[in-house]
Every structure is written in C-alpha cells, then in structure tokens.
Coordinates of C-alpha atoms and ligand atoms in Angstrom, one line a residue:
M15 CA 83.1 117.1 85.1
G16 CA 81.5 118.6 87.8
F17 CA 81.5 116.2 90.8
P18 CA 84.4 115.5 93.1
V19 CA 86.1 112.6 92.7
R20 CA 87.6 109.6 95.1
K21 CA 89.8 106.9 93.9
F22 CA 90.1 103.4 95.0
D23 CA 91.4 100.2 93.3
A24 CA 88.3 98.7 93.4
V25 CA 84.6 99.8 93.8
I26 CA 81.9 97.2 94.9
V27 CA 78.3 98.5 94.4
G28 CA 76.4 96.1 97.1
G29 CA 77.0 95.1 100.6
G30 CA 74.9 91.8 100.5
G31 CA 76.4 88.3 100.3
A32 CA 77.9 88.5 97.1
G33 CA 79.3 92.1 97.6
L34 CA 80.7 91.3 100.8
R35 CA 82.6 87.7 99.9
A36 CA 84.1 89.7 96.8
A37 CA 85.1 92.8 98.9
L38 CA 86.9 90.4 101.5
Q39 CA 88.8 88.6 98.5
L40 CA 90.1 92.2 97.6
S41 CA 90.8 93.9 100.7
K42 CA 92.8 90.6 101.9
S43 CA 94.9 90.9 98.9
G44 CA 95.7 94.6 100.1
L45 CA 94.0 96.2 97.5
N46 CA 92.0 99.3 98.2
C47 CA 88.4 98.5 98.1
A48 CA 85.2 100.3 98.8
V49 CA 81.8 99.1 99.4
L50 CA 78.9 101.4 98.5
S51 CA 75.4 100.2 99.9
K52 CA 72.1 101.6 100.2
V53 CA 71.6 100.2 103.4
F54 CA 73.7 99.3 106.6
P55 CA 75.5 95.8 104.8
T56 CA 74.1 93.5 107.6
R57 CA 70.3 95.0 106.6
S58 CA 71.0 93.7 102.9
H59 CA 68.5 91.4 101.7
T60 CA 70.6 88.3 102.2
V61 CA 69.6 88.9 105.8
A62 CA 66.5 87.5 104.8
A63 CA 67.6 84.1 103.6
Q64 CA 66.3 81.4 105.7
G65 CA 66.4 77.7 104.6
G66 CA 70.3 77.2 103.6
I67 CA 73.3 77.3 101.5
S68 CA 73.6 74.0 99.6
A69 CA 76.8 71.7 99.5
S70 CA 77.0 68.2 98.9
L71 CA 79.1 67.7 102.2
G72 CA 77.0 64.4 102.9
N73 CA 76.7 64.9 106.5
V74 CA 73.7 62.9 106.9
Q75 CA 73.6 60.8 104.3
E76 CA 75.9 60.1 100.9
D77 CA 76.2 62.9 98.8
R78 CA 78.3 64.3 95.6
W79 CA 78.8 67.0 93.8
D80 CA 78.1 65.6 90.7
W81 CA 74.5 64.6 92.0
H82 CA 74.6 68.6 92.7
M83 CA 75.2 69.4 89.5
Y84 CA 72.7 67.2 87.9
D85 CA 70.1 68.6 90.2
T86 CA 70.9 72.0 89.3
V87 CA 71.1 71.4 85.5
K88 CA 67.8 69.5 85.9
G89 CA 66.4 72.4 87.9
S90 CA 67.6 75.0 85.4
D91 CA 65.3 73.1 82.7
W92 CA 68.6 72.8 80.8
L93 CA 68.9 76.7 80.5
G94 CA 71.9 76.8 82.8
D95 CA 75.3 77.0 81.5
Q96 CA 77.1 73.5 82.6
D97 CA 80.7 75.0 82.7
A98 CA 79.3 77.4 85.4
I99 CA 77.2 75.0 87.1
E100 CA 80.2 72.4 87.5
F101 CA 82.5 75.4 88.7
M102 CA 79.7 76.2 91.5
C103 CA 79.0 72.7 92.5
R104 CA 82.3 71.4 92.9
A105 CA 83.4 74.5 94.9
A106 CA 80.6 74.1 97.2
P107 CA 82.0 72.1 99.8
E108 CA 85.0 74.0 100.1
A109 CA 83.0 77.5 100.1
V110 CA 80.7 76.4 103.0
I111 CA 83.7 75.0 105.2
E112 CA 85.4 78.5 104.3
L113 CA 82.4 80.2 106.1
E114 CA 82.5 77.7 109.1
H115 CA 86.1 78.8 109.7
M116 CA 84.9 82.5 109.3
G117 CA 83.0 81.6 112.2
M118 CA 79.4 81.1 110.6
P119 CA 77.4 79.5 113.7
F120 CA 76.2 76.4 111.5
D121 CA 73.8 74.1 113.5
R122 CA 75.2 70.8 114.2
V123 CA 74.4 67.1 113.5
E124 CA 75.0 64.5 116.4
S125 CA 78.8 63.9 115.2
G126 CA 79.2 67.8 115.3
K127 CA 79.5 68.2 111.6
I128 CA 77.3 71.0 110.0
Y129 CA 73.5 70.4 110.2
Q130 CA 71.8 69.7 106.4
R131 CA 68.4 69.6 105.6
P132 CA 66.2 68.3 102.6
F133 CA 65.2 71.2 100.1
G134 CA 63.2 71.3 96.9
G135 CA 64.9 69.4 93.5
H136 CA 67.8 68.2 95.9
T137 CA 68.3 64.4 95.2
A138 CA 70.8 61.5 95.6
E139 CA 71.6 59.6 92.2
H140 CA 69.9 61.5 89.7
G141 CA 66.5 61.9 91.5
K142 CA 66.0 58.4 92.7
R143 CA 65.4 60.0 96.7
A144 CA 65.6 62.9 98.3
V145 CA 68.9 64.2 100.2
E146 CA 69.8 66.7 103.0
R147 CA 72.1 69.0 101.1
A148 CA 71.0 72.3 102.4
C149 CA 73.6 73.5 105.4
A150 CA 71.6 75.8 107.8
V151 CA 71.5 78.0 110.8
A152 CA 68.1 77.2 112.0
D153 CA 65.8 79.2 109.5
R154 CA 68.4 82.4 109.6
T155 CA 71.2 81.1 107.4
G156 CA 71.4 84.5 105.4
H157 CA 71.4 86.5 108.7
A158 CA 74.5 84.3 110.0
M159 CA 76.1 84.7 106.8
L160 CA 75.8 88.4 106.1
H161 CA 77.1 89.1 109.8
T162 CA 80.1 86.5 109.4
L163 CA 81.1 88.1 106.3
Y164 CA 80.5 91.6 107.4
Q165 CA 83.1 91.0 110.4
Q166 CA 85.6 89.3 107.9
N167 CA 85.5 92.6 106.1
V168 CA 85.9 95.3 108.8
R169 CA 88.9 93.0 109.9
A170 CA 90.2 93.1 106.3
N171 CA 90.0 97.0 106.5
T172 CA 87.2 97.2 103.6
Q173 CA 86.1 100.8 103.4
F174 CA 82.3 101.2 103.7
F175 CA 80.2 103.9 102.1
V176 CA 76.8 103.2 104.0
E177 CA 73.8 104.6 102.8
W178 CA 75.4 105.7 99.7
T179 CA 73.4 105.0 96.5
A180 CA 75.2 104.6 92.9
L181 CA 73.6 106.3 90.4
D182 CA 75.4 105.6 87.0
L183 CA 78.4 103.5 85.3
I184 CA 81.4 105.9 83.7
R185 CA 82.9 104.2 80.5
N186 CA 85.6 105.6 78.8
E187 CA 85.7 106.2 75.1
D188 CA 87.0 102.4 74.5
G189 CA 83.9 101.3 76.4
D190 CA 86.1 100.2 79.4
V191 CA 84.4 100.8 83.1
V192 CA 86.5 103.2 85.0
G193 CA 84.0 104.0 87.7
V194 CA 80.6 105.0 88.9
T195 CA 78.8 108.4 90.3
A196 CA 77.1 107.7 93.7
M197 CA 75.0 110.1 96.0
E198 CA 75.2 110.2 99.7
M199 CA 71.7 109.7 100.8
E200 CA 72.0 112.0 104.0
T201 CA 73.1 114.9 102.2
G202 CA 72.3 114.6 98.2
D203 CA 76.1 114.9 97.5
V204 CA 77.4 113.3 94.4
Y205 CA 80.9 111.9 94.0
I206 CA 82.7 110.2 91.1
F207 CA 84.1 106.8 92.4
H208 CA 87.0 106.4 90.3
A209 CA 88.3 102.8 90.2
K210 CA 90.4 100.2 88.0
A211 CA 87.6 97.8 88.4
V212 CA 83.7 97.9 89.6
M213 CA 81.6 95.2 90.4
F214 CA 77.7 95.1 90.8
A215 CA 76.4 93.0 93.7
T216 CA 73.0 94.9 94.0
G217 CA 70.8 91.7 94.4
G218 CA 67.4 91.2 92.8
G219 CA 64.6 93.4 91.4
G220 CA 61.7 92.1 92.6
R221 CA 60.1 95.2 93.4
I222 CA 58.9 95.4 89.7
Y223 CA 55.9 93.0 91.1
A224 CA 53.1 94.0 93.3
S225 CA 53.2 91.0 95.4
S226 CA 57.0 89.8 96.4
T227 CA 59.2 88.4 99.1
N228 CA 61.9 91.0 98.3
A229 CA 62.6 93.9 100.3
Y230 CA 61.5 97.7 99.1
M231 CA 65.2 98.1 98.2
N232 CA 65.3 95.5 96.0
T233 CA 64.8 97.8 92.8
G234 CA 67.2 96.3 90.2
D235 CA 69.7 99.1 90.5
G236 CA 72.5 97.4 89.1
L237 CA 70.6 96.2 86.1
G238 CA 69.3 99.6 85.8
I239 CA 72.6 101.2 85.9
C240 CA 74.0 98.8 83.5
A241 CA 71.0 98.9 80.8
R242 CA 71.4 103.0 80.9
A243 CA 75.1 102.2 80.0
G244 CA 74.3 100.0 76.9
I245 CA 75.0 96.4 78.5
P246 CA 72.2 93.9 77.6
L247 CA 70.4 92.1 79.8
E248 CA 70.2 88.2 80.0
D249 CA 67.2 85.9 80.5
M250 CA 65.1 88.2 82.1
E251 CA 62.0 86.3 81.2
F252 CA 62.7 84.0 84.1
W253 CA 61.3 84.6 87.4
Q254 CA 60.7 82.3 90.2
F255 CA 57.3 82.2 92.1
H256 CA 58.2 80.7 95.8
P257 CA 55.1 78.5 96.3
T258 CA 55.0 79.7 99.9
G259 CA 54.5 83.4 100.5
V260 CA 52.1 84.3 103.5
A261 CA 48.7 84.7 101.7
G262 CA 47.9 88.7 101.7
A263 CA 51.4 89.6 102.7
G264 CA 53.9 88.0 100.6
V265 CA 56.2 87.4 103.6
L266 CA 58.3 83.9 103.0
I267 CA 57.8 80.9 104.5
T268 CA 60.7 78.9 103.9
E269 CA 61.1 75.7 101.8
G270 CA 62.9 74.5 104.8
V271 CA 59.5 73.9 106.5
R272 CA 58.7 71.0 104.1
G273 CA 62.1 70.1 104.1
E274 CA 61.5 69.4 107.9
G275 CA 57.9 67.4 106.8
G276 CA 55.6 70.3 106.2
I277 CA 53.0 69.3 103.7
L278 CA 50.7 71.4 101.2
L279 CA 46.9 70.5 101.6
N280 CA 44.1 72.0 99.3
A281 CA 40.2 72.8 100.5
D282 CA 39.4 69.2 100.7
G283 CA 42.3 68.3 102.8
E284 CA 44.1 66.6 100.0
R285 CA 47.8 66.4 99.7
F286 CA 47.7 67.2 96.0
M287 CA 51.6 67.4 95.4
E288 CA 51.1 63.6 95.3
R289 CA 49.5 64.0 92.2
Y290 CA 51.7 66.5 90.5
A291 CA 55.3 64.9 91.7
P292 CA 54.5 61.3 93.0
T293 CA 58.3 61.0 94.1
V294 CA 59.3 63.9 95.8
K295 CA 55.6 65.6 96.3
D296 CA 56.0 68.8 98.2
L297 CA 59.5 68.9 97.7
A298 CA 59.5 69.3 93.8
S299 CA 61.3 72.0 92.5
R300 CA 59.7 75.7 93.2
D301 CA 58.0 76.1 89.5
V302 CA 56.3 72.8 89.8
V303 CA 55.1 73.4 93.4
S304 CA 53.8 76.9 92.4
R305 CA 52.1 75.8 89.1
A306 CA 50.6 72.7 91.3
M307 CA 49.3 75.6 93.8
A308 CA 47.9 78.0 91.0
M309 CA 46.2 74.8 89.3
E310 CA 44.2 73.7 92.5
I311 CA 43.5 77.3 93.5
Y312 CA 42.2 77.8 89.4
E313 CA 40.3 74.8 89.8
G314 CA 38.6 75.8 92.5
R315 CA 40.2 73.8 95.4
G316 CA 41.7 76.8 97.2
C317 CA 41.2 77.5 100.8
G318 CA 39.5 80.4 103.0
K319 CA 36.2 82.4 102.1
N320 CA 37.8 83.6 98.6
K321 CA 39.4 80.3 97.7
D322 CA 42.3 82.1 97.1
H323 CA 45.5 80.2 98.9
V324 CA 46.3 76.6 100.1
L325 CA 47.6 75.5 103.7
L326 CA 50.9 74.6 104.9
K327 CA 50.6 72.1 107.4
I328 CA 53.4 71.5 110.2
D329 CA 51.9 70.8 113.4
H330 CA 52.4 67.3 113.0
I331 CA 56.1 67.5 113.2
G332 CA 55.5 68.6 117.0
A333 CA 56.2 71.8 119.1
E334 CA 59.6 71.1 120.1
K335 CA 60.8 70.7 116.4
I336 CA 59.2 73.7 115.3
M337 CA 60.7 75.6 118.1
E338 CA 64.2 74.6 117.4
K339 CA 64.6 74.3 113.7
L340 CA 61.9 76.9 112.7
P341 CA 61.4 79.6 115.2
G342 CA 61.6 82.4 112.9
I343 CA 58.8 81.0 110.7
R344 CA 56.6 80.4 113.7
E345 CA 57.1 84.3 114.4
I346 CA 56.4 85.3 111.0
S347 CA 52.9 83.1 110.9
I348 CA 51.9 84.6 114.1
Q349 CA 52.7 88.2 112.8
F350 CA 51.4 88.3 109.3
A351 CA 48.8 85.6 109.3
G352 CA 47.8 85.6 113.0
I353 CA 48.3 82.1 112.9
D354 CA 50.6 79.8 115.3
P355 CA 51.8 76.9 113.0
I356 CA 52.1 74.8 116.2
K357 CA 48.2 74.5 116.3
D358 CA 47.1 75.6 112.8
P359 CA 47.9 75.4 109.0
I360 CA 49.5 78.5 107.6
P361 CA 47.7 79.9 104.4
V362 CA 50.3 80.3 101.7
V363 CA 50.3 81.3 98.0
P364 CA 52.7 81.4 95.2
T365 CA 54.8 84.9 95.5
T366 CA 57.4 86.5 93.0
H367 CA 60.6 85.6 94.7
Y368 CA 63.9 85.3 92.8
M369 CA 65.2 87.0 89.6
M370 CA 66.9 84.2 87.5
G371 CA 68.4 86.6 84.5
G372 CA 70.7 89.6 85.2
I373 CA 73.7 91.2 84.0
P374 CA 75.5 88.5 81.6
T375 CA 78.6 87.0 83.3
N376 CA 80.8 84.0 82.8
Y377 CA 81.8 81.9 85.9
L378 CA 84.9 84.3 86.6
G379 CA 82.3 86.7 87.5
E380 CA 83.2 89.0 84.3
V381 CA 80.6 90.8 82.5
I382 CA 80.4 89.4 79.1
V383 CA 78.3 91.1 75.9
P384 CA 78.1 90.1 72.4
Q385 CA 80.7 92.0 69.9
G386 CA 80.7 91.2 66.3
D387 CA 80.3 87.6 65.5
E388 CA 81.7 86.9 69.3
Y389 CA 78.7 86.1 71.7
E390 CA 81.0 87.0 74.9
V391 CA 83.5 89.7 75.0
P392 CA 84.7 90.8 78.3
V393 CA 83.7 94.4 79.2
K394 CA 87.0 95.4 80.4
G395 CA 86.9 96.5 84.3
L396 CA 83.2 95.4 84.8
Y397 CA 82.1 92.6 86.8
A398 CA 78.9 91.3 88.5
A399 CA 78.1 88.7 91.1
G400 CA 74.9 87.5 93.1
E401 CA 71.2 87.8 92.3
C402 CA 72.0 90.9 89.8
A403 CA 74.1 88.8 87.7
C404 CA 73.1 85.8 85.2
A405 CA 76.5 83.4 85.2
S406 CA 74.0 81.2 84.4
V407 CA 73.8 78.6 86.8
H408 CA 70.0 78.8 87.7
G409 CA 69.0 78.8 84.0
A410 CA 65.1 78.9 83.7
N411 CA 64.7 77.9 87.6
R412 CA 66.8 78.1 90.5
L413 CA 66.9 75.4 93.0
G414 CA 66.3 76.7 96.7
T415 CA 70.0 77.1 98.5
N416 CA 71.6 77.4 95.4
S417 CA 71.5 81.3 95.3
L418 CA 73.6 81.7 98.6
L419 CA 75.9 79.5 97.0
D420 CA 76.2 81.4 94.1
L421 CA 77.0 84.6 96.1
V422 CA 80.1 83.2 98.0
V423 CA 81.3 81.0 94.9
F424 CA 81.0 83.7 92.3
G425 CA 81.6 86.5 94.7
K426 CA 84.9 85.1 95.3
S427 CA 86.0 84.0 91.8
G428 CA 84.9 87.7 91.0
G429 CA 87.0 89.0 93.4
D430 CA 90.0 86.9 92.4
S431 CA 89.3 88.2 88.9
M432 CA 89.4 91.8 89.7
I433 CA 92.4 91.1 91.5
K434 CA 94.4 89.8 88.6
F435 CA 92.9 92.3 86.2
I436 CA 93.8 95.5 88.7
R437 CA 97.1 94.1 89.0
E438 CA 97.5 93.8 85.2
Q439 CA 96.7 97.6 84.8
D440 CA 99.0 100.5 85.1
G441 CA 97.5 102.7 87.4
W442 CA 93.9 104.1 86.8
K443 CA 92.8 104.6 83.2
P444 CA 91.7 108.5 83.0
L445 CA 88.3 109.7 83.6
P446 CA 86.6 110.8 80.2
E447 CA 85.6 114.5 79.9
N448 CA 82.0 113.8 80.4
A449 CA 82.3 111.5 83.3
G450 CA 79.1 112.2 85.4
E451 CA 77.3 113.8 82.7
L452 CA 74.4 111.5 82.6
T453 CA 74.0 111.6 86.2
R454 CA 73.9 115.3 86.2
Q455 CA 71.5 115.4 83.4
R456 CA 68.8 113.0 85.3
L457 CA 69.5 115.2 88.6
E458 CA 68.5 118.4 86.8
R459 CA 65.5 117.2 85.0
L460 CA 64.1 115.7 88.5
D461 CA 64.8 119.0 89.9
N462 CA 63.4 121.2 87.3
Q463 CA 60.3 119.0 86.2
T464 CA 57.0 120.8 86.8
D465 CA 53.5 119.1 85.5
G466 CA 55.2 115.7 86.1
E467 CA 53.6 112.5 87.6
N468 CA 53.8 111.3 91.0
V469 CA 56.8 108.4 91.4
D470 CA 54.7 106.6 93.9
A471 CA 51.5 106.2 92.1
L472 CA 53.5 105.6 88.7
R473 CA 55.5 102.7 90.5
R474 CA 52.5 101.1 91.9
E475 CA 50.8 101.1 88.3
L476 CA 53.9 99.4 86.8
Q477 CA 53.9 96.8 89.7
R478 CA 50.3 96.0 89.1
S479 CA 50.8 95.8 85.4
V480 CA 53.9 93.5 85.5
Q481 CA 52.3 91.5 88.1
L482 CA 49.3 90.9 86.2
H483 CA 51.1 90.3 82.6
A484 CA 54.4 88.5 83.9
G485 CA 53.0 86.1 86.5
V486 CA 52.6 82.2 87.0
F487 CA 50.8 81.6 84.0
R488 CA 51.3 83.7 80.9
T489 CA 49.6 83.8 77.2
D490 CA 50.9 85.5 73.9
A491 CA 48.0 88.1 74.6
I492 CA 48.6 88.7 78.2
L493 CA 52.4 89.3 77.3
Q494 CA 51.7 91.4 74.2
E495 CA 49.4 94.0 76.4
G496 CA 52.2 93.7 79.2
V497 CA 54.7 95.0 76.7
K498 CA 52.5 97.8 75.5
Q499 CA 51.9 98.8 78.9
V500 CA 55.1 98.8 80.2
M501 CA 56.5 100.7 77.2
A502 CA 53.8 103.4 77.8
L503 CA 54.7 103.5 81.6
A504 CA 58.5 103.8 80.4
E505 CA 57.7 107.5 78.7
R506 CA 55.7 108.7 81.6
V507 CA 58.6 107.7 84.1
K508 CA 60.8 110.0 82.1
K509 CA 58.6 112.9 83.4
T510 CA 58.2 111.8 87.2
E511 CA 58.1 115.1 89.6
I512 CA 58.9 115.4 93.2
K513 CA 56.2 117.0 94.6
D514 CA 56.3 120.1 96.8
K515 CA 60.4 119.7 97.1
S516 CA 60.8 122.1 99.9
K517 CA 59.0 119.5 102.2
V518 CA 60.5 116.5 101.1
W519 CA 63.7 114.6 102.4
N520 CA 66.2 113.1 99.9
T521 CA 64.2 109.6 100.2
A522 CA 61.8 111.0 97.4
R523 CA 64.6 111.8 95.1
I524 CA 66.0 108.6 95.8
E525 CA 62.9 106.7 94.8
A526 CA 62.5 108.7 91.7
L527 CA 66.1 107.4 91.0
E528 CA 65.3 104.0 91.8
L529 CA 62.1 104.2 89.5
D530 CA 64.4 104.5 86.4
N531 CA 66.1 101.3 87.4
L532 CA 62.7 99.2 87.7
I533 CA 61.6 100.5 84.5
E534 CA 64.7 99.0 83.0
V535 CA 64.0 95.7 84.5
A536 CA 60.5 95.7 83.8
K537 CA 60.9 96.4 80.2
A538 CA 63.7 93.5 80.1
T539 CA 61.1 91.2 81.4
L540 CA 58.2 91.6 79.3
V541 CA 59.9 91.9 76.1
S542 CA 62.1 88.7 76.8
A543 CA 58.9 86.9 78.1
E544 CA 56.9 87.7 75.0
A545 CA 59.5 86.4 72.7
R546 CA 59.8 83.1 74.2
K547 CA 57.3 80.9 72.5
E548 CA 57.8 77.7 74.8
S549 CA 57.4 76.8 78.4
R550 CA 60.5 76.3 80.4
G551 CA 61.3 76.6 84.3
A552 CA 59.6 79.4 85.6
H553 CA 58.2 80.8 82.2
A554 CA 55.1 78.9 81.7
S555 CA 52.9 79.9 78.4
D556 CA 49.3 78.6 78.2
D557 CA 49.9 79.0 74.5
H558 CA 53.2 76.9 74.2
P559 CA 52.9 74.6 76.9
E560 CA 55.9 72.2 75.8
R561 CA 59.6 72.8 76.4
D562 CA 60.9 73.4 73.0
D563 CA 64.8 72.7 72.9
V564 CA 65.1 73.1 68.9
N565 CA 64.1 76.3 68.8
W566 CA 64.6 77.7 72.4
M567 CA 67.3 76.2 74.3
K568 CA 69.1 79.3 74.0
H569 CA 69.8 82.6 76.1
T570 CA 67.6 85.7 75.5
L571 CA 69.6 89.2 75.7
Y572 CA 67.7 92.3 75.9
H573 CA 69.2 95.1 74.5
P574 CA 68.0 98.2 76.2
L575 CA 69.2 101.1 74.0
T576 CA 67.3 99.7 71.3
N577 CA 64.4 97.6 72.9
T578 CA 65.3 94.6 70.9
L579 CA 66.6 91.0 71.6
S580 CA 69.0 89.0 70.5
Y581 CA 70.3 85.3 71.7
K582 CA 73.3 83.3 72.6
P583 CA 73.6 79.6 72.8
V584 CA 73.7 77.6 76.0
H585 CA 77.0 76.2 77.2
T586 CA 76.8 72.5 76.8
K587 CA 80.5 71.8 77.6
P588 CA 80.8 71.5 81.1
L589 CA 84.7 71.9 82.4
T590 CA 85.9 68.2 82.8
V591 CA 82.6 65.8 83.0
D592 CA 80.2 64.8 80.2
Y593 CA 77.3 67.2 79.2
I594 CA 74.1 66.1 80.8
E595 CA 71.6 65.6 78.1
P596 CA 68.1 67.0 78.1
A597 CA 65.5 64.8 79.5
K598 CA 61.9 65.9 80.6
R599 CA 61.9 67.3 83.8
V600 CA 59.8 65.3 86.4
Y601 CA 60.3 64.9 90.1
Ligands
FAD14 C1 62.6 85.8 102.1 C2 63.9 85.3 101.3 C3 64.5 84.1 101.6 C4 65.7 83.4 101.0 N1 66.2 82.3 101.6 C5 67.0 81.6 100.8 C6 67.7 80.4 101.4 O1 67.3 80.0 102.2 N2 68.8 80.0 100.5 C7 69.1 81.0 99.4 O2 70.3 80.2 98.6 N3 68.7 81.9 99.1 C8 67.8 82.6 99.5 N4 66.9 83.4 99.0 C9 67.7 84.3 98.0 C10 68.9 84.9 98.3 O3 68.7 85.4 99.6 C11 69.4 86.4 97.4 O4 69.2 85.8 96.0 C12 70.6 86.7 98.1 O5 70.7 86.7 99.4 C13 70.8 87.9 97.3 O6 72.3 88.6 97.5 P1 73.1 89.6 97.0 O7 74.1 89.7 97.7 O8 72.9 89.5 95.7 O9 72.1 90.7 97.0 P2 71.4 91.5 98.7 O10 71.7 90.7 99.9 O11 70.0 91.7 98.1 O12 72.3 93.0 98.6 C14 72.2 94.0 97.5 C15 73.3 94.9 98.1 O13 73.0 95.9 97.1 C16 73.1 97.1 97.8 N5 72.5 98.0 96.8 C17 71.5 97.9 95.8 N6 71.1 98.8 94.9 C18 72.5 99.7 95.3 C19 72.9 101.0 94.6 N7 72.3 101.6 93.8 N8 73.9 101.5 95.3 C20 74.5 101.1 96.4 N9 74.1 99.8 96.7 C21 73.2 99.2 96.3 C22 71.9 97.0 98.9 O14 72.3 98.3 100.0 C23 72.7 95.7 99.4 O15 73.8 95.8 100.1 C24 66.0 84.2 99.8 C25 65.3 85.2 99.4 C26 64.5 85.9 100.3 C27 63.9 86.7 99.6

C-alpha cells in the first residue's frame, strides 16, 4: 500500500460553505470528522459571494416558498429536479434563521428583521413582480457566512487539515468508497485518509475558462477525482455566464447592484434590457441578461474604443447608499476598472461564473450513478454537496443567491445522511490491497517524466480553447472543433513535466495534478455540450435556437472512462406539491 494511514469516521474534502455546513452536522453529532482544504477554510471561494442567500422570509413584502420554487424551476428552464427544488426552497427560511442564530451578522430592515434585496429572477406570484428574497450582509454575504460556519466548526471540534490536497478516491472491490489519498502541500507527504464516509465539497471548476469570476483554486478537483474513479458527471454543458464581470479583469460585480437600482446601458445610452425583458428588465435571469449584452455588443452597440462591453450605471442611487450597501463593489470598481461608481458607470461583460453540472447527487447528498436498468443507485460511502455537486436544483441555469442556499441546505442534509450511514456501519471497511496505487502512479510519472510539456502553457491553451468553443454562443461546428481540441489536449496532459525539479516548490507539482482535474471537467463540458441539440438555459445554440422538451428534457451523464454519454429523466414529481408544467421562460 505504501502510504501511512489516518482513520476518521468522516472525511470532507473542501472547507467552503458546503463542506463546513456538512462537517458541523457530523462533528456536533459526536463523530470524528476531518476537513481537508487546499486553502485556509475562510479563504475558500465562498468568501467571494457578494449579493446574498435566498429565502422566502418575506421581511420586506409578502413572499412564499412555493413562489421561490416556481422561480427556481423556471430559472432552471425546467431541467431542475422538482423534488430537490421543493426540498431546498421549503428548507430555506429555517436554514437562514439557523445561520442568524449561529451569529451571522445579517443587515437589518427597520423592524430589526434580516435585510432582503431584490435579485435576478426573484418574483412574487409566479413572475408578476420582483420581490426582495436575497438575505444580505452588505455585499459580503459569503464572507460573513464562511466565518460564521468556521467558528462553529472550531467549537464543535472538527479536525482541519489546512493546505492538504486530496488526490484520488479509494474504492473497495464492491465499488464502495473507503477513503481518499491526500498530500500535505508544504511537505509533499502523501497519506491515506481511511473513512467510513467521504464527502466532496470542492467547489466549482470555472478555471477551465480563460475569463472567469472563479478563484485560481477552482480547478474542479472533486469532479476530476470522481471521474478518475469511474463516476459519471451530470449536465456539464451548463455553465453560467455572469452578466457583470469587470471588462478586462473578469472580477464579479454582484447582481445586487442591479437589485439596488443599477441599470445597464449600451453605447447609445439606451437601457436595452427594456427590449429583452419588459417586465423585470435588468433583473431578468442571468442567461437572459448575458445573451442580451452579448447581442448588443455583437450588433455594434458595445461601448469603449473596441465596442466590447456595456456600462453598469449606479450613480443615480446616491453616494450614501453605495457606501452603505455596496462598499466592496466600489472598491472593486476603483481597483480593477479605475472607475468610481459614485461618479461614473462601470464597464462590464459576461464572464464565466458558475457550474450548474457536477457529481450526480440526490437531495440527500448521496452520489447516485446508473446501474443496469436503474438510473440512480447510491455509491455506498460517497456524498457530495455545493457547487461540485449536481442535485439538480439549478438545472440549466442557476438563480442568483440560490447557491449559498444550496450549500447550507444540502451540506446539512448530506451531513445527516452520512451520520445515518456511518451509524449503520460495523466499523471501517478494510482498505483494498491496491489502495493509493493510482496516486503512486501519477506521482511517479510526474517525477520521472522527461521531454514533457510545460504545465502552465498547456493549461493556458486549454483555457483559451474552452473559452472559444464553449462560450455564451455555441454552434454545432464550434462545439465539434472544441471536442477535437480538448481530446487532443487530454493526450498531451498525460505527458506534462515539472521543469527544473531542483528549483521548484510543491506548487508546481500541485498545478500539474490540478491540470489532471481540469482536463476531466473540460472533456465533460465539451462532449455534453456538443451532444445537446437545443437551447436551454445557459446552453444557447445558434443552430438549435429553441428549447426541445420532447427530445431534450433530460439530464446528460458523461462517462469519463469511455468518453461516452448516457441520459436520465428529469424528476417531475415534487415531494408534496403539483408538478410545475413547462412553459416558455419569459421575464
Ligand atoms: C465572485 C462570486 C460571487 C458570488 N456571489 C454569490 C452570491 O451572492 N450568492 C450565491 O448564492 N452564490 C454566489 N456565488 C456562488 C457561490 O459563492 C459558490 O457557488 C459557492 O460559494 C461554492 O461553495 P462551495 O462550498 O461549493 O465551494 P468553495 O467555497 O469554492 O470551497 C471549495 C473548498 O474545496 C477545497 N478544495 C478544492 N479542491 C480540493 C482538494 N483537491 N483537496 C482539498 N480541498 C480542496 C478548497 O480549498 C475550498 O475549501 C458567487 C460566486 C462568485 C465567484
């Protein structure tokens, strides 16, 4: 076996919002729970979440969980699983109050209740008017949430392995998951973490794109690790482009800016969203706004000397409100665009932001795979939550603020499922003879490779190719070329080399290992996107401009070991309410 072994009841890979919420559940129940994280937990990408977390608290005007459910189903373009969506929207008010009671410092409305702001796609009475549903801590909601959850975990005695990177999954002869291998990043030492149950909460993989709001650490590790262990990846063609990344920098300007009254203008000074979404205008769903912006730019109404962006104007809401509700946004604009939004509009373009697909799970956080005639059989001992998982509540397009909600709702339900599973086990299942072998082979290849390719150059080539071939607008020809290029790159990734080994620190090694994950995410994205011959949510094909419910209301499953796809039906049975029938998605 070769590597030293550490034993825990549960191992959570990822210390962001989802991982910490799950760990809290496990540690509070008295189980021995380890959290592995590439970065200090409060530096996880959840820290960047700005605008809010959704819940139908109705603190500003009347709201209901079933209106939230309707908006989420509509936002998903009817690809979301309605049982999971009902579960999440019903649980939302309790989940947010729970965070409040843990000490999360929400902003307040006059009455002292949690402050809520409007957000894209959040409506009352099934689209009749915008409603304030995003519970916010200024424009730093994720920061506040992550710190609150971290402190609670410290109190509950969760064991943190900070700057440890998980490398591979360990499955026994029956396919059950019994642990992971992981490397301490400072020393390069590898250990086996032997566990009764493992959860992936490794966040998104937005770094497959050249321009992204995602942090450099978002390399889709959970997906890559699962893919190498033969677990399929679901709905990977659906990537959300956030309408308002700072032009040239990609850094996010939250939709909360439009929630607070910001508007988008083209080069003619026209508020163009009035043409694309007459009811909710600038607060339409993200894919709708992103496509409208891309269309304005494409048709020559972009701003600046290259006519390559539009403008986000907020000066009319007043300096005082900007300083109080959007201080971080002002800072970002000044730093990354050289613009003070109190005086001038911010230049913005659509930028890759969120991965709707991921490791297939149900609303209990169990990882589910097809087996024989069954579409969804749980992999024993394996769980996933957060952006790396596909529950699927976001379907073809996520509504803003539904991700932070997804983290805490499915983090908690996944944690509960793990507790139940662990308590049913009779101790640890033995490690297989070859535990750690895949990791050993990967490391040995890297150490011995000569005449290989430079990791950094290859990653950049991959990012440019995915950006070009799986962007806002897609055609059959562009996607086919993208598949060809990514498959060729995958062959080259097998021969990466760490140049001048005597001079490099472990980061170079880790970047090479991360590239193994990025390439799995990129393959899944291109192959799934090329296959889907319709336009739905974030997947917009010029050759197939309409949604096709007859042939395509189904989830894709990319099988990494064979490079093939299979499909599974969308769940059309909510838990207690009636099915929300498909309709045209207009705002
Ligand atoms: C700029 C920005 C603003 C956003 N604003 C909002 C918002 O207002 N509302 C909303 O709902 N959503 C928002 N989102 C989306 C939301 O923030 C993310 O989807 C969510 O925070 C992801 O949380 P997570 O717990 O799944 O992963 P993350 O917070 O990304 O955490 C991933 C964790 O996994 C660890 N990890 C990864 N790989 C490994 C490995 N191999 N080994 C060990 N550890 C590993 C990392 O160290 C990290 O701890 C925003 C996103 C961005 C980019």
